[in-house]
Coordinates of C-alpha atoms in Angstrom, one line a residue:
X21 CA 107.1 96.7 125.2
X22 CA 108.8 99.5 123.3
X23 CA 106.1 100.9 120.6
X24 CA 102.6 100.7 119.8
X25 CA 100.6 100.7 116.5
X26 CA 97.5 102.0 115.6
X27 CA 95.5 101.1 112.2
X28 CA 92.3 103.6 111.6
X29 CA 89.3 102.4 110.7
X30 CA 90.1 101.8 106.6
X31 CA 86.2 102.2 105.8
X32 CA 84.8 104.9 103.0
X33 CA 83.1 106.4 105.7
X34 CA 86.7 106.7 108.4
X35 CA 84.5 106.3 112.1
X36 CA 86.2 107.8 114.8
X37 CA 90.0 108.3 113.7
X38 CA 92.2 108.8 116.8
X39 CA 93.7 112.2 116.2
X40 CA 95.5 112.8 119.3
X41 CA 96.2 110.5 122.1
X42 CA 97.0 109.5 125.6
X43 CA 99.1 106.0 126.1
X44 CA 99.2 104.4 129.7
X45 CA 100.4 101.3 131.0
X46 CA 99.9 99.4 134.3
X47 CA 100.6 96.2 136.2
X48 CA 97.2 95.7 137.9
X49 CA 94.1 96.1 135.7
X50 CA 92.1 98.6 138.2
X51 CA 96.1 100.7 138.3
X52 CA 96.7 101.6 134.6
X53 CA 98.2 105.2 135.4
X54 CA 102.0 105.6 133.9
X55 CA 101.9 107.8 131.1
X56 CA 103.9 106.3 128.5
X57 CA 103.0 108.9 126.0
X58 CA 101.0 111.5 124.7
X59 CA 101.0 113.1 121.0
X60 CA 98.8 113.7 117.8
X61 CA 99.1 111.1 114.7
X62 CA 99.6 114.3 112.3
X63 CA 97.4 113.9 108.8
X64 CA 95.2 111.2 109.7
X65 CA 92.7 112.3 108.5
X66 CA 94.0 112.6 105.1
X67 CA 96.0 109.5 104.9
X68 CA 94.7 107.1 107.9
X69 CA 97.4 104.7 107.6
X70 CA 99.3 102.5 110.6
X71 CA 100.4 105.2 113.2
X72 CA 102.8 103.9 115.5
X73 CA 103.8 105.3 119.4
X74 CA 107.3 105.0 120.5
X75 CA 108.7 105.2 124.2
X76 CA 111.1 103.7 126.3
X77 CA 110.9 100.0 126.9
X78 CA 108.1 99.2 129.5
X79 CA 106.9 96.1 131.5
X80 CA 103.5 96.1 131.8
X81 CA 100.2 94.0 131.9
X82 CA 97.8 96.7 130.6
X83 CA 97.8 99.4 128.0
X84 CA 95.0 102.0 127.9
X85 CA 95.4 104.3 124.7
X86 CA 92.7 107.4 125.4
X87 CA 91.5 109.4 122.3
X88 CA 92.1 113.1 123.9
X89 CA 90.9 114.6 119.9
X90 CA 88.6 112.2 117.6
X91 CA 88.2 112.5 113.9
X92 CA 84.5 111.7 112.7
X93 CA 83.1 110.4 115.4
X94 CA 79.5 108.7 115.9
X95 CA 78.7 108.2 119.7
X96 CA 81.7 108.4 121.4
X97 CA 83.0 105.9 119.5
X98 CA 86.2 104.8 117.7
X99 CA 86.9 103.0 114.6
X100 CA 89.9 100.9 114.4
X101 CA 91.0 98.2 112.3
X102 CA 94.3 96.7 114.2
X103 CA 95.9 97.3 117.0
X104 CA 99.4 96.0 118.3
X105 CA 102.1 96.5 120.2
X106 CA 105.6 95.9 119.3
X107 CA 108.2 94.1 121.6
X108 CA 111.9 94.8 121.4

């Protein structure tokens, strides 16, 4: 795996936008520790369109991508409408 993407929630109302992040990956389901990245998706909130996260290529089972700053929010939730990841 080399990238990730991230598609906000496209509604009028924009629940929970991901505004900055935290990307991990892991072998084992109970291990997902290696921080594969960490960033904001700059403007969101004005143009929530597909974000994508780039790092070097990783083998892994598990990805865990932790909202560290959310947009809009409504109980600790997020919105999303896709997510993907993109192999080389």
């Amino acid at each position: 795996v080399t990238s990730l993407y991230y598609l906000p929630d496209q509604s009028e109302e924009n629940n929970g936008i991901i505004a900055n992040y935290e990307l991990y990956a892991g072998t084992e389901e109970n291990a997902v520790t290696t921080l594969l990245a960490k960033g904001e998706f700059s403007n969101v909130e004005h143009n929530p369109i597909r974000q994508e996260i780039h790092f070097a290529p990783q083998t892994a089972r598990y990805l865990l991508l932790k909202s560290t700053k959310t947009l809009h929010e409504k109980d600790g939730k997020i919105g999303l409408a896709e997510l993907g990841v993109i192999e080389p």
